[in-house]
Tab-separated table of C-alpha atoms in Angstrom:
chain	number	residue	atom	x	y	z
F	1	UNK	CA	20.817	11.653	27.579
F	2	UNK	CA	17.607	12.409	29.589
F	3	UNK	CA	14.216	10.231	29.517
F	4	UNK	CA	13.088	13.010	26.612
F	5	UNK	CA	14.542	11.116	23.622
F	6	UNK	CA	14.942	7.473	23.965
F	7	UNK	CA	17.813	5.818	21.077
F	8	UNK	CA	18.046	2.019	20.361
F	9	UNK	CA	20.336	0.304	18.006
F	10	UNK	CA	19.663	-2.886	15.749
F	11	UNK	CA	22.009	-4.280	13.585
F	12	UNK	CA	23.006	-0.846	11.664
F	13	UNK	CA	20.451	1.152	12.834
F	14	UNK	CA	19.562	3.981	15.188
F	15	UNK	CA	15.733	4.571	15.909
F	16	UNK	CA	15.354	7.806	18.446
F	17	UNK	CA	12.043	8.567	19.693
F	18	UNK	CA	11.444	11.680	20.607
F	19	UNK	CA	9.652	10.660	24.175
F	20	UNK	CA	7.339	13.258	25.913
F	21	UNK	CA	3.778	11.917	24.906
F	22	UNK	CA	1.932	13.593	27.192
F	23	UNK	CA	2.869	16.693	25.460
F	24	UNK	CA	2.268	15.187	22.238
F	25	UNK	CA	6.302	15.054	22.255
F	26	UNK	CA	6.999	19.111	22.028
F	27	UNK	CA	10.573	20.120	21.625
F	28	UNK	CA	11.887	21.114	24.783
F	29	UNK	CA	15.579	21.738	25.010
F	30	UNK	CA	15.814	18.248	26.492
F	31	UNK	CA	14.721	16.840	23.516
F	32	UNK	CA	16.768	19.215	20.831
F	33	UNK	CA	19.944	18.363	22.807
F	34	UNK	CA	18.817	14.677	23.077
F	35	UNK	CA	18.480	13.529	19.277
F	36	UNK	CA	20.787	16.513	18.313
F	37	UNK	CA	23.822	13.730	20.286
F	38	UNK	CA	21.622	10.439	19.023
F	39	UNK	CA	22.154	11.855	15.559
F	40	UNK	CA	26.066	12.916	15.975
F	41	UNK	CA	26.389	9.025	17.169
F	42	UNK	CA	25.052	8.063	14.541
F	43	UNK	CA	27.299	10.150	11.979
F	44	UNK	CA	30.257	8.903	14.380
F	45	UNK	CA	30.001	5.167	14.212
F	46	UNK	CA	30.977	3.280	11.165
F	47	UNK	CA	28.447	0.467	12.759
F	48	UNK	CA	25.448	3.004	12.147
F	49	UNK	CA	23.690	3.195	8.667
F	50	UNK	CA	20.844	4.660	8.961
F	51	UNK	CA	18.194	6.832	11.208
F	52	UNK	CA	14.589	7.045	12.423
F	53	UNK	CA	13.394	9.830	14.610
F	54	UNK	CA	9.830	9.160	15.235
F	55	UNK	CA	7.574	9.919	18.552
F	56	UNK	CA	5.872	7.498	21.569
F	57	UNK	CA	2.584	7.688	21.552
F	58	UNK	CA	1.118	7.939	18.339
F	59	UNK	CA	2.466	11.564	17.983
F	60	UNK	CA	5.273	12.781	15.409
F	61	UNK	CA	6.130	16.197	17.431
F	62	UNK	CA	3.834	18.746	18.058
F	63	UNK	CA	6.192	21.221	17.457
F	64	UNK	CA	8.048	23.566	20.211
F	65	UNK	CA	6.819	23.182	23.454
F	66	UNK	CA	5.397	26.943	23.938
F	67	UNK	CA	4.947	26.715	27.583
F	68	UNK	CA	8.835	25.989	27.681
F	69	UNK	CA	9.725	29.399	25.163
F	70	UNK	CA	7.566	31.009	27.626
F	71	UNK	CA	9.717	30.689	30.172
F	72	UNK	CA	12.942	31.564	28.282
F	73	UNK	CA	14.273	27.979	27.939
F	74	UNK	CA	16.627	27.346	25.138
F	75	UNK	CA	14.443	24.909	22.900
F	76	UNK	CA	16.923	25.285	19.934
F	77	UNK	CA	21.023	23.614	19.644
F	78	UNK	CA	22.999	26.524	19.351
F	79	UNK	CA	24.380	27.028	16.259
F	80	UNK	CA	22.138	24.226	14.810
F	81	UNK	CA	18.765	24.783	15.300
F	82	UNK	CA	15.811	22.930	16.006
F	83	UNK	CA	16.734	19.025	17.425
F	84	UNK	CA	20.319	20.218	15.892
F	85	UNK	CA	19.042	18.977	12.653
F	86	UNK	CA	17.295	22.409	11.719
F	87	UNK	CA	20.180	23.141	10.384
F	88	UNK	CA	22.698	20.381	10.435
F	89	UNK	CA	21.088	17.099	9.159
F	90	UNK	CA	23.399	14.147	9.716
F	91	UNK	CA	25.171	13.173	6.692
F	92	UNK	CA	23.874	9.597	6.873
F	93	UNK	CA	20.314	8.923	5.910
F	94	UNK	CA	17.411	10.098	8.101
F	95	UNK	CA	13.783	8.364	8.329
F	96	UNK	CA	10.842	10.392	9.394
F	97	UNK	CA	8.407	7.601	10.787
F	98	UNK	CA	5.177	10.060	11.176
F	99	UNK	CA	2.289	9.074	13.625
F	100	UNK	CA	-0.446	12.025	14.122
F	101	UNK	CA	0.866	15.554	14.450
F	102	UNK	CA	3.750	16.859	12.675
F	103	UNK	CA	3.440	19.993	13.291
F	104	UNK	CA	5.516	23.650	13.545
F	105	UNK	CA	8.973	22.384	14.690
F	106	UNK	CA	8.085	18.853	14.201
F	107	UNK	CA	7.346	19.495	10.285
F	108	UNK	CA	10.203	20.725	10.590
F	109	UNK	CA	12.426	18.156	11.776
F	110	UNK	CA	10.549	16.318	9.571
F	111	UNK	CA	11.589	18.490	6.346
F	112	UNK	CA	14.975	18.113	7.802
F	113	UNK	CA	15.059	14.209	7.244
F	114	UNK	CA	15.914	12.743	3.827
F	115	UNK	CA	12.844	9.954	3.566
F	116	UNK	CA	8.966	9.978	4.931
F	117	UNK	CA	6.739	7.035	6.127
F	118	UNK	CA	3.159	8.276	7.761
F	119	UNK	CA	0.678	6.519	9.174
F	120	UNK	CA	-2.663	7.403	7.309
F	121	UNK	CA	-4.192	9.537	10.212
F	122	UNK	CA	-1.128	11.577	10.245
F	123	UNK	CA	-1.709	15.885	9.441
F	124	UNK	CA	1.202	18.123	8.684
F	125	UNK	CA	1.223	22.089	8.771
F	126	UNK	CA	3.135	25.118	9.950
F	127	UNK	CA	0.793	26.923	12.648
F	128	UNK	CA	3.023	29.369	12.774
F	129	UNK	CA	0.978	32.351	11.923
F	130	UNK	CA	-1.466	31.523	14.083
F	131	UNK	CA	0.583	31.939	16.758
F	132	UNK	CA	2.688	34.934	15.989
F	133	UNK	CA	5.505	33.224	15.313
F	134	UNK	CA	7.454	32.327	12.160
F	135	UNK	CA	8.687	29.207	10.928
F	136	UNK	CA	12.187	29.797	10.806
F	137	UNK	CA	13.522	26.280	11.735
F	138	UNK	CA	13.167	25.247	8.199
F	139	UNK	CA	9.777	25.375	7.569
F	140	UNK	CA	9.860	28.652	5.347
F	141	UNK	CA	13.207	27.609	3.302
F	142	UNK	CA	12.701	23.642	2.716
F	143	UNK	CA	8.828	23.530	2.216
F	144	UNK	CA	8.994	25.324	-1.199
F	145	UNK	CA	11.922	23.512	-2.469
F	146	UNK	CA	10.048	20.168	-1.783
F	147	UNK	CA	6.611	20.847	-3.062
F	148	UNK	CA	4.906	23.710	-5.623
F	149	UNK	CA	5.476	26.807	-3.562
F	150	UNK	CA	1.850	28.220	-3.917
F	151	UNK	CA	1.243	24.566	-1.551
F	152	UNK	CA	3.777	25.952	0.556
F	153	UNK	CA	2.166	29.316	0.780
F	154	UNK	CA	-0.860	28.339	1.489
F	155	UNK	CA	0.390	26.190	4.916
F	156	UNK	CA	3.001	29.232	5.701
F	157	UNK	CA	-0.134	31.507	5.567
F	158	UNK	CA	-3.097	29.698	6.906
F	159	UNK	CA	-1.886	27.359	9.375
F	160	UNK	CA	-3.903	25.520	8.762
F	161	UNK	CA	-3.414	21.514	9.359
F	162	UNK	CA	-3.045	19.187	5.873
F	163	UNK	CA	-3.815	15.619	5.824
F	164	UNK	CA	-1.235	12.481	5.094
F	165	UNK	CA	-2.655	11.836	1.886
F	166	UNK	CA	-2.613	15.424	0.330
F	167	UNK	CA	1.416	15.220	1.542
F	168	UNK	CA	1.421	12.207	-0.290
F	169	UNK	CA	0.170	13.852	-3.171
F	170	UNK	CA	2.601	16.428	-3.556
F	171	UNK	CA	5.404	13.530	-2.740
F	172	UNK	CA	6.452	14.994	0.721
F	173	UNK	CA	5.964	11.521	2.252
F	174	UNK	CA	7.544	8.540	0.418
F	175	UNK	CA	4.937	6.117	2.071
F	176	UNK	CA	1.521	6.236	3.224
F	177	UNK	CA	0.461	3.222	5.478
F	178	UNK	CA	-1.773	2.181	7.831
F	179	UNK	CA	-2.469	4.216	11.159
F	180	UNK	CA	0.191	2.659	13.629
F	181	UNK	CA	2.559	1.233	10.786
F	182	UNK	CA	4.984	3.911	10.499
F	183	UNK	CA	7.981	2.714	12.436
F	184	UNK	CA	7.811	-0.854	10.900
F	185	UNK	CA	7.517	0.777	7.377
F	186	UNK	CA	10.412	2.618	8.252
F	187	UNK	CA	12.053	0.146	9.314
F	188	UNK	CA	12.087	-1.837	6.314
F	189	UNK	CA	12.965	0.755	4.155
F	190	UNK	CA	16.006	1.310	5.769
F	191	UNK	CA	17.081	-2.413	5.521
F	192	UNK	CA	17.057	-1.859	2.121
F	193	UNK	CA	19.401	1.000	2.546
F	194	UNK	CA	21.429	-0.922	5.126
F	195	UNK	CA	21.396	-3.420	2.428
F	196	UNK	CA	23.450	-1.519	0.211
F	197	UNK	CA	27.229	-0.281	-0.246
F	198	UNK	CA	27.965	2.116	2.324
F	199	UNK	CA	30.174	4.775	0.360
F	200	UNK	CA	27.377	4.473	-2.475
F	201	UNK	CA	24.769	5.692	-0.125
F	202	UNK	CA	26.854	8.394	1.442
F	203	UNK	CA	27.552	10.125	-2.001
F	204	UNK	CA	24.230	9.734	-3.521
F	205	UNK	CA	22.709	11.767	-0.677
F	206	UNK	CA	25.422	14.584	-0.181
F	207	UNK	CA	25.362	14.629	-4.240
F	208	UNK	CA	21.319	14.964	-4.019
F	209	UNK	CA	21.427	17.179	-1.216
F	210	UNK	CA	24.194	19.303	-2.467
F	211	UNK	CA	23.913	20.148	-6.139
F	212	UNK	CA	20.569	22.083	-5.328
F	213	UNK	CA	23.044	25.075	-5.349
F	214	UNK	CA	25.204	23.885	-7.919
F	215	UNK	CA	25.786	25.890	-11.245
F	216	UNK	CA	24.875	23.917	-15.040
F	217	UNK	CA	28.522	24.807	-15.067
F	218	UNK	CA	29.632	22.758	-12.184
F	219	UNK	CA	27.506	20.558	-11.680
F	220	UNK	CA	29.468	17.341	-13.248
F	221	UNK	CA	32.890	18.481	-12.186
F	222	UNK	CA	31.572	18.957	-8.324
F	223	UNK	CA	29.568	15.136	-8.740
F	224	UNK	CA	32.627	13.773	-9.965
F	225	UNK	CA	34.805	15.064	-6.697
F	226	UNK	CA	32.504	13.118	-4.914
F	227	UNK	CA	31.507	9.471	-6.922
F	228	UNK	CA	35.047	9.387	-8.148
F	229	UNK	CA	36.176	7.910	-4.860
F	230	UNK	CA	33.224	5.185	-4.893
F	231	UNK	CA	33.623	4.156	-8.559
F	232	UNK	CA	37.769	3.266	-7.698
F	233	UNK	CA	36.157	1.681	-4.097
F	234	UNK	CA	36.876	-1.676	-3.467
F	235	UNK	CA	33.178	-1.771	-2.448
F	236	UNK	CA	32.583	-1.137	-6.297
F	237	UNK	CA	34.869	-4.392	-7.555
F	238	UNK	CA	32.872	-6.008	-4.774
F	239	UNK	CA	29.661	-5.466	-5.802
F	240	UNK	CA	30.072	-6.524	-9.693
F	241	UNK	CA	31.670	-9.079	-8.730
F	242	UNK	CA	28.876	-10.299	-6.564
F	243	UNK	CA	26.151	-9.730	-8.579
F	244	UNK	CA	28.147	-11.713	-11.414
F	245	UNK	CA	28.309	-14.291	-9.123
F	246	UNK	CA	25.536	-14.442	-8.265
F	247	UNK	CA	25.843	-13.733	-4.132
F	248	UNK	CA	25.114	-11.438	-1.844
F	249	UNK	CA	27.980	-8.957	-1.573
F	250	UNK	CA	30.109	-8.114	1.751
F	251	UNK	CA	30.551	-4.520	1.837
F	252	UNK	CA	33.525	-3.428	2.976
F	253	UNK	CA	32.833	0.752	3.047
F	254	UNK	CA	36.728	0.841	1.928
């Protein structure tokens, strides 16, 4: 892995930082091939929990690094888009920690992750249009499933930037804090994930992120193919047994 994207694990989990600040941290393909492997370790190893992707130097991701598409470099993962998230988010949980600009392909990746923590300075949008490109690394299909879609049409349309606290309105961001606390917000909230069974937390997100697509029909039979397996876990005797006595439980993810 190059200098690009810098990965560090603690104790269950992975924080990659998306490392070219003095291009505000735009997505070369250095960088998409860079957290595109941090976040396939992190699917890979049972001793991995949870994510953060965030950026050095007080910059989220400005987005694709233009100069680089210029040229003709591959900026994208093949098959997987944008920081090979675009279109393949890991199946473990994924913290956006958001510091200034999140912008284009970095609102992207951010879309792309299942949680948000910003620093209050932080502005989102999808410049897009004012470029004459299009938003196609998730921008155009996530942002109207996450907030009203005349929001969403307006950013597609304008360009124009949005401030942290509007996101926060809309509940695109999960946390607004103060300018430079990002990463430590993010940080604890994925203790408290860490903190919890491991099988639980993998079937409450793939059940979240799946059933968006799921019939009234199917919808119960298709949950219960995936929570029947943690309800007969031994992680699930485990954990009423702990909280009936009163202890902190020791998952298992069996």
């Amino acid at each position: 892995m190059s200098d690009a994207v810098l990965v560090t694990h603690d104790d269950g989990l992975a924080i990659i930082t998306i490392n070219r600040p003095e291009k505000r941290n735009a997505i070369n393909g250095a960088v998409s091939e860079g957290v595109c492997a941090a976040v396939d370790e992190l699917d890979a190893r049972d001793d991995l929990r949870v994510g953060i992707l965030t950026g050095a130097g007080g910059t989220f991701c400005s987005g694709m690094d233009l100069a680089a598409f210029v040229r003709g470099e591959t900026t994208r993962v093949p098959g997987r888009g944008l920081l090979g998230i675009a279109r393949t988010p890991p199946t473990k949980p994924l913290i956006a920690a958001v510091e200034g600009y999140a912008l284009a392909g970095g609102f992207e990746a951010m879309l792309a992750c299942d949680l948000v923590v910003a620093g209050a300075g932080a502005s989102f949008g999808l410049p897009e249009a004012k470029r004459g490109l299009a938003a196609a690394a998730g921008g155009l299909l996530r942002l109207p499933r996450m907030i009203p879609q005349r929001i969403a049409m307006e950013m597609a349309l304008t360009g124009d930037m949005v401030p942290a606290e509007r996101m926060l309105a809309y509940g695109l961001v999960n946390e607004l804090v103060e300018t430079g606390g990002a990463l430590a917000a993010a940080t604890a909230l994925a203790r408290r994930i860490i903190a919890n069974a491991p099988l639980s937390v993998a079937a409450s997100k793939r059940v979240i992120v799946e059933s968006q697509d799921w019939s009234t029909e199917e919808m119960w039979a298709r949950q219960e193919e995936i929570t029947r397996p943690v309800l007969r876990s031994a992680d699930a005797k485990e954990g009423s047994a702990a909280f009936t006595e009163k202890r902190a439980a020791n998952w298992s993810g069996k």
